[in-house]
Tab-separated table of C-alpha atoms and ligand atoms in Angstrom:
chain	number	residue	atom	x	y	z
A	213	MET	CA	52.708	114.638	65.088
A	214	PRO	CA	55.784	113.665	63.071
A	215	GLY	CA	57.383	116.291	60.895
A	216	THR	CA	60.637	117.533	59.464
A	217	ILE	CA	63.251	118.138	62.134
A	218	VAL	CA	66.567	119.854	61.662
A	219	VAL	CA	68.886	118.557	64.382
A	220	ALA	CA	71.992	120.548	65.268
A	221	LEU	CA	74.517	118.389	67.095
A	222	GLY	CA	76.869	120.073	69.548
A	223	GLY	CA	80.522	119.257	69.993
A	224	ASN	CA	79.810	116.748	72.782
A	225	ALA	CA	77.871	114.525	70.344
A	226	ILE	CA	81.203	113.729	68.671
A	227	LEU	CA	83.956	114.451	71.168
A	228	GLN	CA	83.681	114.729	74.960
A	229	PRO	CA	85.721	117.307	76.877
A	230	GLY	CA	88.998	115.824	78.100
A	231	GLN	CA	89.168	113.095	75.456
A	232	LYS	CA	92.205	112.843	73.190
A	233	GLY	CA	90.145	112.659	70.047
A	234	THR	CA	91.130	109.269	68.651
A	235	PHE	CA	88.935	107.831	65.934
A	236	GLU	CA	87.662	105.164	68.344
A	237	GLU	CA	86.644	107.726	70.957
A	238	GLN	CA	84.801	109.855	68.439
A	239	MET	CA	83.079	106.851	66.874
A	240	GLU	CA	81.943	105.679	70.309
A	241	ASN	CA	80.328	109.077	70.984
A	242	VAL	CA	78.767	109.159	67.540
A	243	LYS	CA	77.206	105.708	68.130
A	244	ILE	CA	75.440	107.023	71.249
A	245	THR	CA	74.253	110.019	69.238
A	246	ALA	CA	73.040	107.757	66.422
A	247	SER	CA	70.924	105.683	68.788
A	248	GLN	CA	69.142	108.881	69.891
A	249	LEU	CA	68.634	110.063	66.316
A	250	ALA	CA	67.305	106.681	65.168
A	251	ARG	CA	64.524	106.953	67.748
A	252	LEU	CA	63.387	110.176	66.092
A	253	ILE	CA	63.169	108.292	62.798
A	254	LEU	CA	61.193	105.484	64.439
A	255	LYS	CA	58.635	108.126	65.409
A	256	GLY	CA	58.134	108.850	61.714
A	257	ASN	CA	60.064	112.114	61.454
A	258	ARG	CA	62.174	113.270	58.533
A	259	LEU	CA	65.644	114.280	59.715
A	260	VAL	CA	68.187	116.722	58.470
A	261	ILE	CA	71.290	116.613	60.630
A	262	THR	CA	73.946	119.237	61.047
A	263	HIS	CA	76.879	119.366	63.447
A	264	GLY	CA	79.755	121.387	64.861
A	265	ASN	CA	83.362	120.757	63.818
A	266	GLY	CA	85.482	123.008	66.072
A	267	PRO	CA	87.849	120.441	67.621
A	268	GLN	CA	88.046	118.399	64.405
A	269	VAL	CA	88.898	121.255	62.088
A	270	GLY	CA	91.352	122.555	64.704
A	271	ARG	CA	93.225	119.248	64.579
A	272	ILE	CA	93.129	119.050	60.790
A	273	LEU	CA	94.667	122.527	60.684
A	274	GLN	CA	97.389	121.407	63.086
A	275	GLN	CA	98.076	118.389	60.892
A	276	GLN	CA	98.457	120.772	57.957
A	277	SER	CA	101.080	122.868	59.695
A	278	MET	CA	102.931	119.763	60.893
A	279	GLY	CA	102.892	118.342	57.373
A	280	GLU	CA	104.361	121.546	56.036
A	281	TYR	CA	107.650	120.700	57.805
A	282	GLY	CA	107.759	117.510	55.715
A	283	GLY	CA	107.190	119.440	52.499
A	284	ILE	CA	103.458	118.743	52.160
A	285	PRO	CA	101.604	121.922	51.192
A	286	PRO	CA	98.996	122.878	53.809
A	287	MET	CA	95.385	123.183	52.692
A	288	PRO	CA	93.464	126.387	53.413
A	289	LEU	CA	90.920	126.560	56.259
A	290	PHE	CA	87.944	126.186	53.919
A	291	VAL	CA	89.362	122.936	52.523
A	292	CYS	CA	89.943	121.737	56.107
A	293	GLY	CA	86.263	122.517	56.672
A	294	ALA	CA	85.364	120.272	53.741
A	295	MET	CA	87.611	117.522	55.157
A	296	SER	CA	85.862	117.764	58.527
A	297	GLN	CA	82.422	117.523	56.895
A	298	GLY	CA	83.481	114.324	55.161
A	299	MET	CA	85.077	112.871	58.272
A	300	ILE	CA	82.236	113.594	60.685
A	301	GLY	CA	79.602	112.842	58.049
A	302	TYR	CA	81.184	109.456	57.427
A	303	MET	CA	81.068	108.574	61.117
A	304	VAL	CA	77.453	109.681	61.600
A	305	GLN	CA	76.413	108.047	58.319
A	306	GLN	CA	77.910	104.699	59.288
A	307	ALA	CA	76.679	104.771	62.886
A	308	LEU	CA	73.153	105.541	61.673
A	309	TYR	CA	73.327	102.820	59.022
A	310	ASN	CA	74.233	100.269	61.680
A	311	GLU	CA	71.564	101.516	64.083
A	312	PHE	CA	68.899	101.469	61.350
A	313	ARG	CA	69.919	97.938	60.420
A	314	LYS	CA	69.421	96.791	64.015
A	315	LEU	CA	66.021	98.473	64.236
A	316	GLY	CA	64.822	97.386	60.793
A	317	ILE	CA	64.612	100.955	59.470
A	318	ASP	CA	65.009	101.227	55.702
A	319	ARG	CA	66.494	104.688	55.186
A	320	THR	CA	69.566	105.849	53.302
A	321	VAL	CA	71.852	108.262	55.126
A	322	VAL	CA	73.832	110.667	53.005
A	323	THR	CA	76.354	113.418	53.750
A	324	LEU	CA	76.493	116.467	51.561
A	325	VAL	CA	79.643	118.559	51.179
A	326	SER	CA	77.908	121.867	51.819
A	327	GLN	CA	78.892	125.324	50.642
A	328	VAL	CA	77.261	128.287	52.359
A	329	ILE	CA	77.327	131.713	50.776
A	330	VAL	CA	78.706	134.580	52.830
A	331	ASP	CA	78.835	138.285	52.054
A	332	THR	CA	82.432	139.509	52.091
A	333	LYS	CA	81.117	143.048	52.615
A	334	ASP	CA	79.646	141.979	55.959
A	335	PRO	CA	81.188	143.899	58.910
A	336	ALA	CA	82.391	140.519	60.290
A	337	PHE	CA	85.154	140.631	57.673
A	338	SER	CA	86.673	143.835	59.010
A	339	ASN	CA	86.735	142.434	62.545
A	340	PRO	CA	87.789	138.757	62.722
A	341	THR	CA	86.732	137.326	66.092
A	342	LYS	CA	86.666	133.539	65.868
A	343	PRO	CA	89.837	131.850	67.215
A	344	ILE	CA	90.792	128.662	65.390
A	345	GLY	CA	93.480	125.986	65.697
A	346	ALA	CA	96.231	125.626	68.269
A	347	PHE	CA	98.146	128.203	70.319
A	348	TYR	CA	101.478	129.401	68.940
A	349	SER	CA	104.329	131.667	70.043
A	350	GLN	CA	104.349	135.362	69.249
A	351	GLN	CA	107.192	134.787	66.781
A	352	GLU	CA	105.232	132.169	64.836
A	353	ALA	CA	102.133	134.355	64.897
A	354	MET	CA	104.035	137.342	63.501
A	355	LYS	CA	105.501	135.174	60.750
A	356	ALA	CA	102.052	133.894	59.735
A	357	GLN	CA	100.715	137.460	59.704
A	358	LYS	CA	103.571	138.606	57.514
A	359	ASP	CA	103.862	135.595	55.165
A	360	ARG	CA	100.219	134.726	54.735
A	361	GLY	CA	98.378	137.915	55.672
A	362	GLU	CA	96.493	136.117	58.433
A	363	VAL	CA	95.166	137.845	61.561
A	364	TRP	CA	96.501	136.532	64.902
A	365	LYS	CA	95.606	137.628	68.425
A	366	GLU	CA	96.977	136.979	71.863
A	367	ASP	CA	94.449	134.876	73.789
A	368	SER	CA	94.246	135.664	77.545
A	369	GLY	CA	97.870	134.796	78.378
A	370	ARG	CA	97.631	131.340	76.777
A	371	GLY	CA	99.500	132.194	73.574
A	372	TRP	CA	98.709	133.413	70.074
A	373	ARG	CA	95.860	132.107	67.946
A	374	ARG	CA	94.679	132.780	64.479
A	375	VAL	CA	91.324	134.570	64.300
A	376	VAL	CA	88.971	134.522	61.323
A	377	PRO	CA	85.726	136.335	60.513
A	378	SER	CA	82.451	134.792	61.640
A	379	PRO	CA	79.895	136.060	59.109
A	380	PRO	CA	76.206	135.146	59.140
A	381	PRO	CA	75.122	132.338	56.799
A	382	GLY	CA	73.540	133.149	53.454
A	383	GLY	CA	71.977	130.325	51.472
A	384	LEU	CA	73.210	126.760	51.129
A	385	LEU	CA	74.370	126.265	47.546
A	386	GLU	CA	73.229	122.644	47.441
A	387	ILE	CA	69.791	123.249	49.015
A	388	SER	CA	67.825	121.725	46.126
A	389	ALA	CA	69.789	118.496	46.545
A	390	VAL	CA	68.988	118.487	50.279
A	391	LYS	CA	65.281	118.870	49.507
A	392	ALA	CA	65.317	116.191	46.806
A	393	LEU	CA	67.068	113.768	49.138
A	394	ILE	CA	64.626	114.346	52.005
A	395	ASN	CA	61.690	113.903	49.637
A	396	HIS	CA	63.290	110.663	48.571
A	397	GLY	CA	63.189	109.483	52.185
A	398	ALA	CA	66.888	109.898	52.885
A	399	VAL	CA	68.350	111.189	56.126
A	400	VAL	CA	70.603	114.062	55.137
A	401	ILE	CA	73.694	115.358	56.928
A	402	ALA	CA	74.354	118.869	55.657
A	403	SER	CA	75.970	122.199	56.468
A	404	GLY	CA	78.492	120.539	58.805
A	405	GLY	CA	80.554	122.964	60.861
A	406	GLY	CA	78.205	125.746	59.708
A	407	GLY	CA	79.055	124.964	56.085
A	408	ILE	CA	82.086	125.790	53.974
A	409	PRO	CA	81.989	129.569	53.545
A	410	VAL	CA	82.072	130.636	49.908
A	411	ALA	CA	81.874	134.055	48.316
A	412	VAL	CA	80.200	134.898	45.025
A	413	ARG	CA	82.693	136.810	42.886
A	414	ASP	CA	81.798	139.534	40.357
A	415	THR	CA	82.008	136.893	37.618
A	416	GLY	CA	79.382	134.803	39.416
A	417	GLU	CA	81.969	132.182	40.300
A	418	VAL	CA	82.047	130.943	43.894
A	419	THR	CA	85.314	130.456	45.797
A	420	GLY	CA	86.201	129.329	49.332
A	421	ILE	CA	86.702	131.890	52.080
A	422	ASP	CA	88.701	131.512	55.288
A	423	ALA	CA	85.964	132.133	57.836
A	424	VAL	CA	83.797	130.186	60.267
A	425	ILE	CA	80.019	130.270	60.149
A	426	ASP	CA	78.312	129.565	63.454
A	427	LYS	CA	76.770	126.100	63.219
A	428	ASP	CA	73.605	127.009	65.135
A	429	LEU	CA	72.876	129.974	62.876
A	430	ALA	CA	73.598	127.804	59.828
A	431	ALA	CA	71.239	125.150	61.223
A	432	GLU	CA	68.527	127.780	61.529
A	433	LYS	CA	69.034	128.876	57.936
A	434	LEU	CA	68.874	125.258	56.799
A	435	ALA	CA	65.709	124.699	58.859
A	436	GLU	CA	64.026	127.635	57.130
A	437	GLU	CA	65.170	126.480	53.725
A	438	VAL	CA	63.799	122.955	54.134
A	439	ASP	CA	60.643	124.338	55.773
A	440	ALA	CA	61.267	122.321	58.936
A	441	ASP	CA	58.645	122.030	61.658
A	442	VAL	CA	61.156	121.775	64.472
A	443	LEU	CA	64.672	123.060	65.029
A	444	LEU	CA	66.240	120.795	67.646
A	445	ILE	CA	69.542	122.046	69.055
A	446	LEU	CA	71.289	119.343	71.070
A	447	THR	CA	74.116	120.391	73.359
A	448	ASP	CA	75.628	119.492	76.740
A	449	VAL	CA	73.091	121.234	78.993
A	450	SER	CA	69.428	120.252	79.407
A	451	HIS	CA	68.095	123.828	79.429
A	452	VAL	CA	68.847	127.395	78.573
A	453	ALA	CA	69.132	129.277	81.845
A	454	ILE	CA	68.839	132.860	82.953
A	455	ASN	CA	71.334	134.078	85.546
A	456	TYR	CA	73.414	131.101	84.453
A	457	LYS	CA	75.913	129.849	87.048
A	458	THR	CA	74.736	132.272	89.732
A	459	HIS	CA	72.650	131.453	92.807
A	460	LEU	CA	69.710	132.941	90.898
A	461	GLN	CA	70.007	130.501	87.994
A	462	GLN	CA	66.635	129.529	86.571
A	463	ASN	CA	66.175	126.979	83.808
A	464	LEU	CA	63.772	127.999	81.078
A	465	THR	CA	61.230	125.347	80.092
A	466	ALA	CA	58.415	126.680	77.898
A	467	VAL	CA	59.201	130.181	76.695
A	468	THR	CA	57.779	132.509	74.051
A	469	ALA	CA	60.028	134.215	71.537
A	470	GLU	CA	59.126	137.529	73.089
A	471	GLU	CA	60.213	136.498	76.580
A	472	LEU	CA	63.376	134.853	75.317
A	473	SER	CA	64.211	137.869	73.212
A	474	ASP	CA	63.995	140.073	76.321
A	475	TYR	CA	66.368	137.764	78.190
A	476	TYR	CA	68.716	137.860	75.204
A	477	GLU	CA	68.731	141.661	75.257
A	478	GLN	CA	69.456	141.563	78.995
A	479	GLY	CA	72.648	139.608	78.251
A	480	HIS	CA	71.855	136.233	79.825
A	481	PHE	CA	73.421	134.163	77.060
A	482	LYS	CA	77.114	134.010	76.351
A	483	ALA	CA	78.296	134.960	72.865
A	484	GLY	CA	79.962	132.004	71.200
A	485	SER	CA	78.106	129.337	73.209
A	486	MET	CA	74.462	129.788	74.273
A	487	GLY	CA	74.043	133.164	72.522
A	488	PRO	CA	73.925	131.836	68.945
A	489	LYS	CA	71.637	128.939	69.946
A	490	VAL	CA	69.111	131.345	71.437
A	491	LYS	CA	69.442	133.616	68.426
A	492	ALA	CA	68.839	130.668	66.088
A	493	ALA	CA	65.806	129.489	68.081
A	494	LEU	CA	64.312	132.991	68.065
A	495	LYS	CA	64.861	133.505	64.364
A	496	PHE	CA	63.336	130.141	63.509
A	497	VAL	CA	60.057	130.677	65.361
A	498	GLU	CA	59.835	134.365	64.416
A	499	ASN	CA	60.068	133.328	60.756
A	500	GLY	CA	57.232	130.831	61.076
A	501	GLY	CA	58.873	127.679	62.442
A	502	ARG	CA	56.542	125.719	64.730
A	503	MET	CA	58.972	125.186	67.587
A	504	ALA	CA	62.656	125.409	68.469
A	505	VAL	CA	64.051	123.285	71.283
A	506	ILE	CA	67.403	123.550	73.012
A	507	THR	CA	68.294	120.583	75.189
A	508	SER	CA	70.839	117.854	75.876
A	509	LEU	CA	71.544	114.951	73.549
A	510	GLY	CA	69.931	112.481	75.974
A	511	ASN	CA	66.670	114.452	75.817
A	512	ALA	CA	66.438	114.330	72.006
A	513	LEU	CA	63.268	112.248	71.785
A	514	LEU	CA	61.224	114.166	74.350
A	515	GLY	CA	62.723	117.454	73.188
A	516	ALA	CA	61.547	116.901	69.612
A	517	GLU	CA	58.007	116.677	70.967
A	518	GLY	CA	58.355	119.789	73.084
A	519	ARG	CA	58.279	117.712	76.258
A	520	ALA	CA	61.822	118.379	77.490
A	521	GLY	CA	64.414	121.121	77.452
A	522	THR	CA	63.839	124.763	76.608
A	523	VAL	CA	60.909	124.895	74.216
A	524	VAL	CA	60.587	128.115	72.241
A	525	THR	CA	57.384	129.009	70.419
A	526	ARG	CA	56.050	132.238	68.976
A	527	LYS	CA	53.117	132.289	71.382
A	528	ALA	CA	50.355	130.102	72.795
A	529	VAL	CA	52.876	127.661	74.173
A	530	VAL	CA	50.385	125.141	75.532
A	531	GLU	CA	48.480	124.879	72.279
A	532	ASN	CA	51.659	124.490	70.307
A	533	ILE	CA	52.975	121.654	72.411
A	534	ALA	CA	49.611	119.912	72.366
A	535	GLY	CA	49.555	120.240	68.590
A	536	ILE	CA	52.891	118.462	68.111
B	244	ADP	P1	77.934	123.182	71.460
B	244	ADP	O1	79.155	122.416	71.117
B	244	ADP	O2	76.750	122.296	71.756
B	244	ADP	O3	77.613	124.291	70.490
B	244	ADP	P2	78.690	125.278	73.377
B	244	ADP	O4	79.764	125.070	74.376
B	244	ADP	O5	78.958	126.164	72.220
B	244	ADP	O6	78.230	123.820	72.898
B	244	ADP	O7	77.364	125.820	74.107
B	244	ADP	C1	76.809	125.136	75.244
B	244	ADP	C2	77.309	125.762	76.549
B	244	ADP	O8	76.736	127.047	76.739
B	244	ADP	C3	76.934	125.039	77.802
B	244	ADP	O9	77.842	124.007	78.114
B	244	ADP	C4	76.957	126.144	78.878
B	244	ADP	O10	78.132	126.059	79.641
B	244	ADP	C5	77.023	127.430	78.081
B	244	ADP	N1	76.097	128.484	78.477
B	244	ADP	C6	76.395	129.806	78.416
B	244	ADP	N2	75.373	130.549	78.837
B	244	ADP	C7	74.376	129.690	79.175
B	244	ADP	C8	73.049	129.873	79.673
B	244	ADP	N3	72.549	131.083	79.898
B	244	ADP	N4	72.303	128.774	79.906
B	244	ADP	C9	72.809	127.539	79.662
B	244	ADP	N5	74.053	127.310	79.197
B	244	ADP	C10	74.840	128.363	78.948
B	245	MG	MG1	78.821	126.044	70.117
């Protein structure tokens, strides 16, 4: 049964490990991704797409600091986030347009610069954990701490990196536009890179915040807000596993939220990679979503139907899959 699917694209959908990150390389990856996504449209689904931006925003930040030597003022992290949304959105938008054209699909694809509200009183702000950008020397790190009040940490002998808070996502400021666009039949790309974090000031004004919102948690929030049937998290592994990378590794296929939650508590999923995906999947089905699926990009079509990957449902797994 077709429905509304929120698709969260992992880093590998845009840039493969080991690649330099040229425009051509990224566009090539995005074209492969687009051909998968177009098949979901052919099945009659409505799509809202979101994506990671780690490597892209890291490079934009580096370009900012390089430009500074030439007298060009660097933009803050939240503006770099906006740049990355536009850049990645443009590539996905164009690749989908071309794919739709080939397949005779008449759908507009639109990217929304997305602001996501965060609570600056959240404990995440007193303990920045998310490393961003390139590695620098201790001297440069100290200077940035002193001049700009940034927080920098030494990263396992590899050098110094800036760390920023990683608060949970509040609402998407432009959610009504997302809904209107989907109802209009458009394919929407929103909340890229987890969204641009903004804080609501005492005056009611919103302003950008230097932080990084996890893209899987932001995807979950978006999925709830658009009342999606399926949250489809596409990454570089086909399944969520317990005892990952040990001789006891076991891939999870159909799993209830209760079972998965137990595995989460037992520490099977790494923070910063599989952890937030599992958390997002759990939250989505616990809050009434029909099904959350975590699988690889190549499994997108079967995954969306609960026929591949790790399929998470509240209960009555068999019934749920049959009902899709
Ligand atoms: P993405 O860019 O898609 O968000 P991440 O690197 O953040 O990708 O997360 C996917 C990675 O999570 C996989 O490549 C895998 O190495 C890692 N991972 C950690 N724990 C697990 C687990 N228990 N089962 C499967 N993969 C895991
Ligand atoms: Mg990730």
